[in-house]
Coordinates of C-alpha atoms in Angstrom, one line a residue:
M118 CA 75.5 79.4 88.2
T119 CA 78.6 79.7 87.5
E120 CA 81.3 81.7 89.2
E121 CA 83.4 84.7 87.9
P122 CA 86.9 83.4 87.2
T123 CA 89.6 84.3 89.8
K124 CA 92.3 87.0 88.6
P125 CA 95.4 86.1 87.8
P126 CA 97.7 87.8 90.9
I127 CA 99.5 90.9 89.6
L128 CA 103.3 89.6 89.8
P129 CA 106.4 91.7 88.4
I130 CA 107.3 91.4 84.9
S131 CA 111.3 91.2 84.2
G132 CA 112.4 94.4 81.7
Q133 CA 109.0 96.1 82.8
R134 CA 108.5 98.9 85.8
N135 CA 106.9 97.0 88.8
I136 CA 105.6 99.2 91.9
L137 CA 104.4 97.7 95.2
I138 CA 102.5 100.5 97.2
T139 CA 101.6 99.9 100.8
S140 CA 100.1 102.4 103.2
T141 CA 100.0 102.3 107.0
L142 CA 98.3 99.3 108.5
P143 CA 94.9 100.8 109.7
Y144 CA 93.8 99.8 113.7
V145 CA 91.0 98.1 114.2
N146 CA 89.9 99.3 117.9
N147 CA 87.9 102.4 116.5
V148 CA 86.4 103.8 113.0
P149 CA 88.7 105.5 111.2
H150 CA 89.0 109.0 111.0
L151 CA 89.4 111.8 108.0
G152 CA 93.0 112.2 109.2
N153 CA 93.8 108.6 109.2
L154 CA 92.2 108.9 105.7
I155 CA 94.2 111.0 104.2
G156 CA 97.8 110.2 106.3
S157 CA 96.9 106.2 104.6
V158 CA 94.9 104.3 102.6
L159 CA 93.7 107.7 100.7
S160 CA 97.2 108.7 99.4
A161 CA 97.7 105.3 98.5
D162 CA 95.2 104.7 96.6
V163 CA 95.4 108.0 94.0
F164 CA 99.0 107.1 93.8
A165 CA 98.2 103.7 92.8
R166 CA 95.2 104.6 90.6
F167 CA 97.6 107.0 88.7
C168 CA 100.5 104.6 87.7
R169 CA 98.4 102.2 86.6
A170 CA 96.8 104.9 84.5
R171 CA 100.4 105.4 83.7
G172 CA 100.0 101.4 82.3
I173 CA 102.4 100.6 85.5
N174 CA 102.2 96.8 86.7
T175 CA 100.8 98.0 90.1
L176 CA 99.9 95.9 93.2
Y177 CA 98.3 97.6 96.0
V178 CA 98.7 95.7 99.0
C179 CA 96.9 96.9 102.6
V180 CA 96.0 94.6 106.0
G181 CA 92.7 95.5 107.1
Q182 CA 94.0 96.5 110.4
Q183 CA 96.3 95.4 113.2
E184 CA 94.3 92.8 114.8
Q185 CA 96.6 90.0 115.7
T186 CA 99.7 93.0 116.6
N187 CA 97.6 95.7 118.5
G188 CA 97.8 93.5 121.8
T189 CA 96.6 95.3 124.7
T190 CA 94.9 98.1 123.1
T191 CA 93.3 95.7 121.7
E192 CA 92.2 93.3 125.0
T193 CA 91.2 96.7 126.3
R194 CA 89.4 98.3 123.8
A195 CA 87.4 94.7 123.8
L196 CA 86.8 94.7 127.5
Q197 CA 85.5 98.3 127.7
E198 CA 83.1 97.1 124.8
G199 CA 82.0 94.0 126.7
I200 CA 83.4 91.5 124.2
S201 CA 86.2 89.2 122.9
P202 CA 89.1 90.9 121.2
K203 CA 88.2 88.3 118.2
E204 CA 84.7 89.7 118.2
L205 CA 86.0 92.9 118.3
C206 CA 88.5 93.0 115.4
D207 CA 85.8 91.4 113.7
K208 CA 83.0 94.5 114.0
Y209 CA 86.0 96.5 113.6
H210 CA 87.4 95.2 110.1
A211 CA 84.0 94.9 108.7
I212 CA 83.1 98.7 109.8
H213 CA 86.6 99.3 108.3
W214 CA 86.9 97.9 104.9
D215 CA 82.7 99.4 104.2
I216 CA 84.3 103.1 104.4
Y217 CA 86.8 101.9 102.5
K218 CA 84.6 100.7 99.6
W219 CA 82.7 103.8 100.1
F220 CA 85.4 105.8 99.6
N221 CA 86.7 104.1 96.8
I222 CA 89.9 102.9 97.6
S223 CA 91.1 100.5 95.1
F224 CA 93.3 97.9 96.9
D225 CA 94.4 95.1 95.5
V226 CA 95.0 93.0 98.2
F227 CA 93.0 93.7 101.9
G228 CA 94.0 91.0 104.0
R229 CA 93.8 90.6 107.6
T230 CA 97.2 90.2 110.1
T231 CA 95.2 86.9 111.6
T232 CA 96.5 84.4 109.5
Q233 CA 98.9 81.5 109.8
L234 CA 101.6 83.1 107.4
Q235 CA 101.6 86.1 110.1
T236 CA 102.9 83.8 112.4
S237 CA 105.2 81.5 111.0
I238 CA 107.2 84.6 109.3
T239 CA 107.0 86.6 111.9
H240 CA 108.6 83.1 113.6
D241 CA 111.4 82.9 110.8
I242 CA 112.3 86.5 111.0
I243 CA 112.4 86.7 115.0
L244 CA 114.9 84.0 114.6
K245 CA 117.0 84.6 111.5
L246 CA 117.4 88.4 113.7
L247 CA 118.5 85.8 117.0
E248 CA 120.4 83.5 115.5
N249 CA 122.7 86.7 113.8
G250 CA 123.0 88.0 117.0
Y251 CA 120.2 90.9 117.3
L252 CA 118.1 90.1 119.9
D253 CA 118.4 91.0 124.0
E254 CA 116.5 89.9 126.7
Q255 CA 116.7 92.8 129.2
I256 CA 114.8 93.2 132.4
T257 CA 112.3 96.2 131.9
M258 CA 110.0 98.0 134.4
Q259 CA 106.2 98.5 133.0
L260 CA 102.8 99.8 134.2
F261 CA 100.6 97.2 135.5
C262 CA 96.8 97.4 136.2
P263 CA 96.0 95.6 139.8
E264 CA 91.9 95.9 139.0
S265 CA 89.8 92.6 138.8
Q266 CA 88.2 93.3 135.7
H267 CA 91.5 94.2 134.4
T268 CA 94.5 92.6 135.7
S269 CA 97.4 93.5 133.6
F270 CA 99.9 94.8 131.8
L271 CA 98.7 98.6 129.8
A272 CA 99.7 99.9 126.5
D273 CA 101.1 102.7 126.3
R274 CA 97.7 104.7 125.0
F275 CA 95.9 103.5 128.0
V276 CA 97.6 105.0 130.3
E277 CA 96.9 108.6 130.9
G278 CA 98.1 111.6 133.3
V279 CA 100.1 114.4 133.3
C280 CA 102.8 115.5 130.5
P281 CA 106.2 116.1 132.2
H282 CA 106.8 119.1 129.7
C283 CA 103.6 121.2 129.4
A284 CA 101.6 119.6 132.4
Y285 CA 98.8 118.9 130.0
D286 CA 96.6 116.7 132.4
S287 CA 95.2 113.7 129.7
A288 CA 98.2 113.3 128.0
R289 CA 98.8 110.1 126.8
G290 CA 101.4 107.1 127.2
D291 CA 102.8 107.5 124.3
Q292 CA 102.7 111.0 123.2
C293 CA 100.8 114.2 124.5
D294 CA 97.9 115.4 122.5
G295 CA 98.9 119.0 124.6
C296 CA 102.5 119.7 123.0
G297 CA 102.8 116.4 121.2
K298 CA 105.9 115.0 122.2
L299 CA 106.4 111.3 122.1
L300 CA 106.4 110.0 125.9
D301 CA 107.4 106.7 127.9
P302 CA 104.4 106.3 130.4
L303 CA 107.1 105.6 132.9
E304 CA 107.1 109.7 132.6
L305 CA 103.6 110.9 133.5
A306 CA 103.0 111.9 136.9
S307 CA 99.6 111.1 138.2
P308 CA 99.4 108.5 135.9
R309 CA 96.2 106.2 136.1
C310 CA 94.9 103.5 134.0
K311 CA 92.4 104.7 130.6
L312 CA 90.0 101.7 131.2
D313 CA 88.9 102.2 134.9
G314 CA 90.8 105.2 136.5
V315 CA 93.0 103.1 138.7
T316 CA 96.6 103.8 139.6
P317 CA 98.7 101.6 138.1
E318 CA 101.7 99.9 139.6
K319 CA 105.3 99.6 138.5
R320 CA 106.3 95.7 137.6
E321 CA 109.2 93.9 136.0
T322 CA 108.9 91.6 133.3
N323 CA 111.2 90.5 131.1
Y324 CA 111.3 91.4 127.3
I325 CA 112.9 90.7 124.3
F326 CA 115.0 93.7 122.5
L327 CA 115.6 94.5 118.7
A328 CA 119.1 95.4 118.8
L329 CA 118.4 98.9 116.3
D330 CA 121.8 100.3 117.8
K331 CA 123.8 97.2 116.5
L332 CA 122.1 97.5 113.1
Q333 CA 122.6 101.5 113.0
P334 CA 125.3 101.8 110.3
Q335 CA 123.6 99.3 108.1
I336 CA 120.2 101.7 108.5
K337 CA 122.1 104.7 108.5
D338 CA 123.6 103.5 104.2
F339 CA 120.1 102.3 103.4
V340 CA 118.4 105.4 104.4
A341 CA 121.2 107.2 102.4
R342 CA 120.7 105.2 99.6
S343 CA 116.9 105.3 99.5
S344 CA 115.8 108.6 100.7
T345 CA 118.6 109.9 97.6
D346 CA 117.4 107.1 94.8
G347 CA 113.8 107.0 95.7
A348 CA 113.2 110.9 96.3
W349 CA 111.8 111.0 99.9
S350 CA 109.2 113.6 101.1
K351 CA 111.0 116.0 102.8
N352 CA 109.8 115.5 106.7
G353 CA 109.9 111.3 106.0
E354 CA 113.5 112.3 105.3
D355 CA 114.4 114.4 108.2
I356 CA 112.0 112.6 111.1
T357 CA 113.7 109.5 109.8
N358 CA 117.9 111.6 109.9
S359 CA 116.4 112.9 113.2
W360 CA 116.2 109.3 115.0
L361 CA 119.6 108.2 113.3
R362 CA 121.5 111.0 114.6
G363 CA 119.8 110.6 118.2
G364 CA 121.4 106.8 118.1
L365 CA 119.0 104.0 117.1
K366 CA 118.2 102.7 121.0
P367 CA 117.0 98.9 121.5
R368 CA 113.3 98.0 121.7
S369 CA 111.3 95.8 122.8
I370 CA 109.5 93.2 120.7
T371 CA 107.8 91.2 123.3
R372 CA 104.3 92.5 125.0
D373 CA 102.8 90.7 128.5
M374 CA 99.2 90.0 127.1
K375 CA 97.5 86.8 125.5
W376 CA 95.7 88.5 122.1
G377 CA 98.4 88.8 119.6
T378 CA 102.0 86.4 117.4
P379 CA 103.2 84.3 120.4
V380 CA 107.1 84.4 120.4
P381 CA 108.1 81.3 118.8
S382 CA 109.1 78.3 121.2
A383 CA 113.6 77.9 121.0
S384 CA 115.4 77.2 123.4
S385 CA 117.1 80.5 123.7
L386 CA 113.6 81.5 124.3
R387 CA 112.1 80.0 127.3
G388 CA 109.9 82.1 129.9
Y389 CA 108.3 83.4 126.9
E390 CA 105.2 81.2 126.6
D391 CA 102.5 84.2 128.0
K392 CA 104.1 86.7 126.3
V393 CA 103.4 87.8 122.4
I394 CA 104.8 90.3 119.9
Y395 CA 104.2 93.7 120.4
A396 CA 102.6 95.6 117.6
W397 CA 105.2 98.4 116.2
F398 CA 107.1 95.0 115.2
D399 CA 104.7 92.4 113.8
A400 CA 102.6 95.2 112.0
C401 CA 105.3 95.8 109.3
I402 CA 105.5 91.7 108.8
G403 CA 101.7 92.1 107.8
Y404 CA 102.7 94.0 104.8
I405 CA 104.8 90.6 103.4
S406 CA 101.9 87.9 105.1
I407 CA 99.3 89.2 103.4
T408 CA 101.4 89.5 100.2
A409 CA 102.5 85.7 100.9
T410 CA 98.2 85.2 101.2
Y411 CA 97.7 86.7 97.7
T412 CA 100.2 84.7 96.0
P413 CA 103.1 81.5 96.5
E414 CA 105.9 84.4 94.7
W415 CA 105.9 86.9 97.1
E416 CA 108.7 89.3 97.0
R417 CA 111.2 90.4 100.7
C418 CA 111.4 93.4 102.4
L419 CA 113.5 93.8 105.7
I420 CA 117.7 94.2 107.1
G421 CA 118.4 92.3 109.9
T422 CA 117.8 88.9 108.2
G423 CA 120.8 89.5 105.7
E424 CA 118.3 88.4 103.0
E425 CA 118.2 90.0 99.8
W426 CA 114.5 91.7 101.1
T427 CA 113.0 94.3 98.6
K428 CA 113.4 97.5 100.3
L429 CA 111.9 100.3 100.5
H430 CA 112.2 102.9 97.7
H431 CA 110.1 106.1 97.9
L432 CA 108.3 107.2 101.2
S433 CA 105.6 109.7 101.2
T434 CA 104.7 111.0 104.8
T435 CA 102.1 113.2 105.7
D436 CA 101.9 115.5 108.7
Y437 CA 98.8 116.2 110.8
L438 CA 95.5 116.7 109.6
T439 CA 93.4 119.1 112.3
Y440 CA 89.9 119.5 112.7
E441 CA 88.8 122.8 113.1
G442 CA 91.9 124.7 115.3
G443 CA 92.0 121.2 117.2
K444 CA 93.4 117.1 116.8
F445 CA 91.3 114.5 115.3
S446 CA 91.4 111.3 117.7
K447 CA 89.8 108.5 117.3
S448 CA 90.6 107.7 121.2
R449 CA 88.4 111.1 122.0
E450 CA 86.1 111.3 119.6
V451 CA 86.9 114.1 117.9
G452 CA 86.5 115.2 114.7
V453 CA 84.8 113.6 111.3
F454 CA 85.2 109.4 110.9
G455 CA 84.6 107.5 108.1
D456 CA 81.2 106.3 108.9
S457 CA 80.3 109.5 109.8
A458 CA 81.6 111.4 106.2
K459 CA 79.4 108.5 104.8
K460 CA 75.8 109.9 106.7
T461 CA 75.8 113.4 105.2
G462 CA 74.4 112.3 101.8
V463 CA 77.5 114.1 100.5
P464 CA 79.4 112.1 97.2
S465 CA 82.3 110.4 98.6
D466 CA 84.2 111.9 96.0
V467 CA 83.8 115.7 97.0
W468 CA 85.4 114.0 100.3
R469 CA 87.8 112.6 98.8
Y470 CA 88.4 116.2 96.6
Y471 CA 88.7 118.4 100.0
L472 CA 91.1 115.9 101.8
L473 CA 93.2 115.4 98.8
S474 CA 93.3 119.5 98.1
R475 CA 94.4 120.0 102.3
R476 CA 96.3 116.9 102.3
P477 CA 99.4 118.4 104.7
E478 CA 102.2 117.5 102.8
N479 CA 104.6 120.5 103.8
G480 CA 102.6 120.9 107.6
D481 CA 99.7 120.7 109.5
A482 CA 96.7 121.1 107.9
E483 CA 93.3 121.9 108.8
F484 CA 89.8 120.3 108.0
N485 CA 86.9 123.4 108.4
W486 CA 83.2 122.9 107.2
E487 CA 83.0 126.4 105.5
S488 CA 85.9 125.4 103.4
F489 CA 84.8 121.8 102.3
I490 CA 81.3 123.5 101.9
S491 CA 83.1 126.2 99.6
A492 CA 85.4 123.8 97.9
N493 CA 82.5 121.7 96.1
N494 CA 80.6 124.9 95.5
N495 CA 83.3 127.3 94.4
I496 CA 85.9 125.4 92.7
L497 CA 84.7 122.0 91.6
L498 CA 80.9 123.3 90.7
K499 CA 82.1 126.3 88.8
N500 CA 85.6 124.8 88.0
L501 CA 85.2 121.2 86.5
G502 CA 81.3 121.3 86.5
N503 CA 80.9 124.0 84.2
L504 CA 83.7 122.3 82.1
V505 CA 82.0 119.1 81.7
S506 CA 78.4 120.5 81.7
R507 CA 78.9 123.0 78.7
V508 CA 81.0 120.8 76.8
I509 CA 78.3 117.9 77.1
K510 CA 75.5 120.4 76.7
F511 CA 76.6 121.6 73.5
V512 CA 77.5 118.2 72.2
N513 CA 74.1 117.2 73.2
S514 CA 72.1 120.3 71.9
K515 CA 70.5 120.9 68.1
H516 CA 73.8 122.2 66.9
C517 CA 75.6 118.0 67.5
K518 CA 72.4 116.2 68.1
G519 CA 74.9 113.9 70.0
V520 CA 77.6 113.3 67.7
V521 CA 80.9 115.1 67.4
P522 CA 81.3 117.4 64.8
D523 CA 83.6 117.2 62.1
C524 CA 87.1 119.5 62.7
T525 CA 88.7 118.7 60.1
E526 CA 86.7 121.0 57.3
Y527 CA 88.3 124.0 59.3
K528 CA 90.9 125.3 57.4
D529 CA 92.7 126.7 60.4
E530 CA 92.2 124.5 62.8
D531 CA 96.3 124.4 63.9
A532 CA 96.4 127.6 64.2
L533 CA 93.1 127.9 66.0
V534 CA 94.1 125.6 69.0
K535 CA 98.1 124.8 68.8
G536 CA 98.8 127.2 71.2
W537 CA 96.3 126.2 73.6
K538 CA 97.1 122.2 73.3
D539 CA 100.8 123.4 73.8
Q540 CA 99.8 125.0 77.1
F541 CA 97.6 121.5 78.1
N542 CA 100.4 119.5 77.0
G543 CA 102.3 121.7 79.5
L544 CA 100.1 121.4 82.5
L545 CA 100.2 117.3 81.6
V546 CA 103.7 116.6 81.9
G547 CA 103.9 118.8 85.1
Y548 CA 100.9 116.6 86.5
T549 CA 102.5 113.6 85.2
A550 CA 106.0 115.0 87.4
E551 CA 104.0 115.6 90.2
L552 CA 102.2 112.2 90.5
D553 CA 105.3 110.8 90.2
A554 CA 106.9 112.6 92.7
V555 CA 103.7 111.4 94.9
K556 CA 103.2 115.0 95.5
L557 CA 99.6 114.4 95.1
R558 CA 98.3 118.2 96.5
A559 CA 100.2 119.7 93.5
G560 CA 99.4 117.0 90.8
L561 CA 95.4 117.6 92.1
A562 CA 95.6 121.8 91.7
T563 CA 97.5 120.9 88.1
A564 CA 94.4 118.9 87.3
L565 CA 91.8 121.7 88.0
A566 CA 94.2 124.2 86.5
K567 CA 93.8 122.3 83.4
S568 CA 89.9 122.8 83.7
Q569 CA 89.9 125.9 84.6
K570 CA 92.4 126.5 81.6
G571 CA 89.9 124.4 79.4
N572 CA 86.8 127.2 80.3
A573 CA 89.1 130.1 79.6
F574 CA 89.9 128.0 75.7
L575 CA 86.1 127.6 75.2
Q576 CA 85.1 131.8 76.2
S577 CA 88.2 133.1 74.3
L578 CA 86.3 131.1 70.9
N579 CA 83.4 132.1 72.3
L580 CA 81.8 129.2 71.8
S581 CA 78.0 129.4 71.7
N582 CA 74.6 129.0 69.6
K583 CA 75.9 132.2 67.7
L584 CA 79.1 130.9 66.7
A585 CA 77.4 127.8 65.4
E586 CA 75.3 129.9 63.5
T587 CA 77.5 132.3 61.7
E588 CA 80.8 129.9 62.0
P589 CA 79.9 125.9 61.8
I590 CA 83.1 124.4 60.8
K591 CA 85.0 126.9 63.5
C592 CA 82.3 125.8 66.1
A593 CA 82.8 122.4 65.2
A594 CA 86.7 122.4 65.5
V595 CA 86.4 124.2 68.9
V596 CA 83.8 121.9 69.9
G597 CA 86.3 118.5 68.7
F598 CA 89.4 120.1 70.1
A599 CA 87.3 120.8 74.0
V600 CA 85.8 116.9 74.0
N601 CA 89.2 115.5 73.2
L602 CA 90.2 118.2 76.4
L603 CA 87.6 116.5 78.4
H604 CA 88.5 113.5 77.1
L605 CA 92.2 114.1 78.8
L606 CA 91.2 115.8 82.2
V607 CA 88.5 113.0 82.9
A608 CA 92.0 110.3 83.2
M609 CA 93.7 113.0 85.1
V610 CA 91.1 113.8 87.5
E611 CA 90.4 109.8 87.7
P612 CA 92.6 108.9 90.6
F613 CA 91.4 111.9 92.9
M614 CA 87.6 112.0 92.1
P615 CA 87.2 108.3 90.6
K616 CA 83.1 107.9 90.4
T617 CA 83.5 111.9 89.0
A618 CA 85.6 110.6 86.2
G619 CA 83.3 107.6 85.1
S620 CA 80.4 109.1 85.5
I621 CA 82.2 112.1 82.9
C622 CA 83.6 108.8 80.7
S623 CA 79.8 107.5 80.2
M624 CA 78.4 110.7 79.1
L625 CA 81.0 110.4 76.6
K626 CA 80.7 107.1 75.6
M627 CA 84.4 106.3 75.7
E628 CA 86.6 104.4 78.1
S629 CA 89.6 106.3 80.0
L630 CA 92.5 107.6 78.0
G631 CA 94.9 106.8 80.6
I632 CA 97.3 109.4 81.4
P633 CA 100.3 109.4 78.0
D634 CA 103.2 111.1 77.9
D635 CA 102.3 113.7 74.9
W636 CA 98.1 114.8 74.3
S637 CA 97.6 114.7 70.7
A638 CA 93.9 115.4 71.1
D639 CA 92.0 112.8 68.6
S640 CA 91.2 110.0 70.9
I641 CA 87.5 111.3 70.4
K642 CA 87.3 111.2 66.6
P643 CA 84.9 113.2 64.3
G644 CA 81.0 111.0 64.1
H645 CA 81.8 109.5 67.8
A646 CA 78.3 108.7 69.1
E647 CA 76.8 107.8 65.7
K648 CA 78.1 104.1 66.2
A649 CA 76.7 104.1 70.1
E650 CA 73.0 104.7 68.1
E651 CA 73.8 102.4 65.4
W652 CA 74.3 99.5 67.9
R653 CA 71.5 100.4 70.0
R654 CA 69.2 99.6 67.0
L655 CA 70.9 96.3 65.8
F656 CA 70.6 95.2 69.5
G657 CA 67.4 96.8 70.6
G658 CA 65.3 94.2 69.4
Q659 CA 62.3 94.3 66.9
G660 CA 59.8 97.1 68.0

């Protein structure tokens, strides 16, 4: 038995449009919930599928976890589960991967950060930042849990206490779920260790800080150019500019822990042998190291080293997906998680459709069970499902016998469908513009508007047994146009609902059309399916 040949890596092609897509790196310390999915890998997957359907040279990269960079959070979660950090990472990497496969996330590269490349590239960047004068050493105060089973500094998310802004009594050290404000764990009143409830102590420690204040002028210039040229989403641009207006401040890039990327050895970095690089700094390098693992001809993407990296162009961000009036929370186990969605028995495409139709692009959106059921029954089935069923059933009826009829005999075919064709092309142009701008929610709505208009087309021209019997030539023209419309619609739906699109293509006995600039309504020719019968007879053997 021979192995399948390894596919050549997807690399930039000179003279063509090349797109590298990355999504937020999912944390490994728990099962991803629906809010995580729509906010990162699912949204990126839709855009990647769209780009491929447009014939764009596309590479979609994701690191399946931040297991090496998640530091104390990983260590503490491992303590909670009674396993080692490595066992925890292996366990949740497998869980994440199974969930993403079930949701049909089409990664080109899905990797891990526990690689030598992650360490070596991180060290190279840190040493160049040090050489350029962008790293400083500071003494800082951190919360330390003295409990014997723990005995370590606490990650922000493993400190709970009373919020100083709204008095919510279970605020985390990094953010309050009550009022949503970002926090420092030292701000909390009555702080406690989430693992064992012990009151943590304040202890001094030396940390390395990245001098973001020194980099602010360069970052500000970059954001001004990139957000304009790349048409960033409004909330991404607003949040970035609010940080810049407030003035960037030095931020620690090290932590006191054992699990993570070690601090590089250098004469000016002595005393950090028992510390590791902190998650927020190390995580983004995962994109680079995984791409470097994928191919030695990897691209680059940062500012502070002074090198010519490939930098961010378009930034697409979301607000929060809430759960029936509250917040999804991995740590509090509130909401629907990826493995739970699979257990419902509802197809993954229905979950994809519902999440994408409510993608929180311009404010928070809510997951609601009643609307989830209604979306399937009243939109997918009555709109898209109805159109597919009517067209496919008619082609397979006694009138067509599984063969696309000859629509060219109808003398007034152009007059019959031209107005409709113009409308459908208008929707195609709008859809393409929306997806190019990563306005996924609007693009999905446009695709379904085309489906709805397709139903209106069939209704207005009265596709029926009566039409086939009384005006068979006109009926053939209507069917031929409808089949081609379905072929285009499948291509537009595929980024959002890939399994559904694949199923419809199988019914049509056609490969995906792709997403053209202009639709000519002739991808499926009269007589299509006759060849299928011929091939079946040819290769079916002797009875």
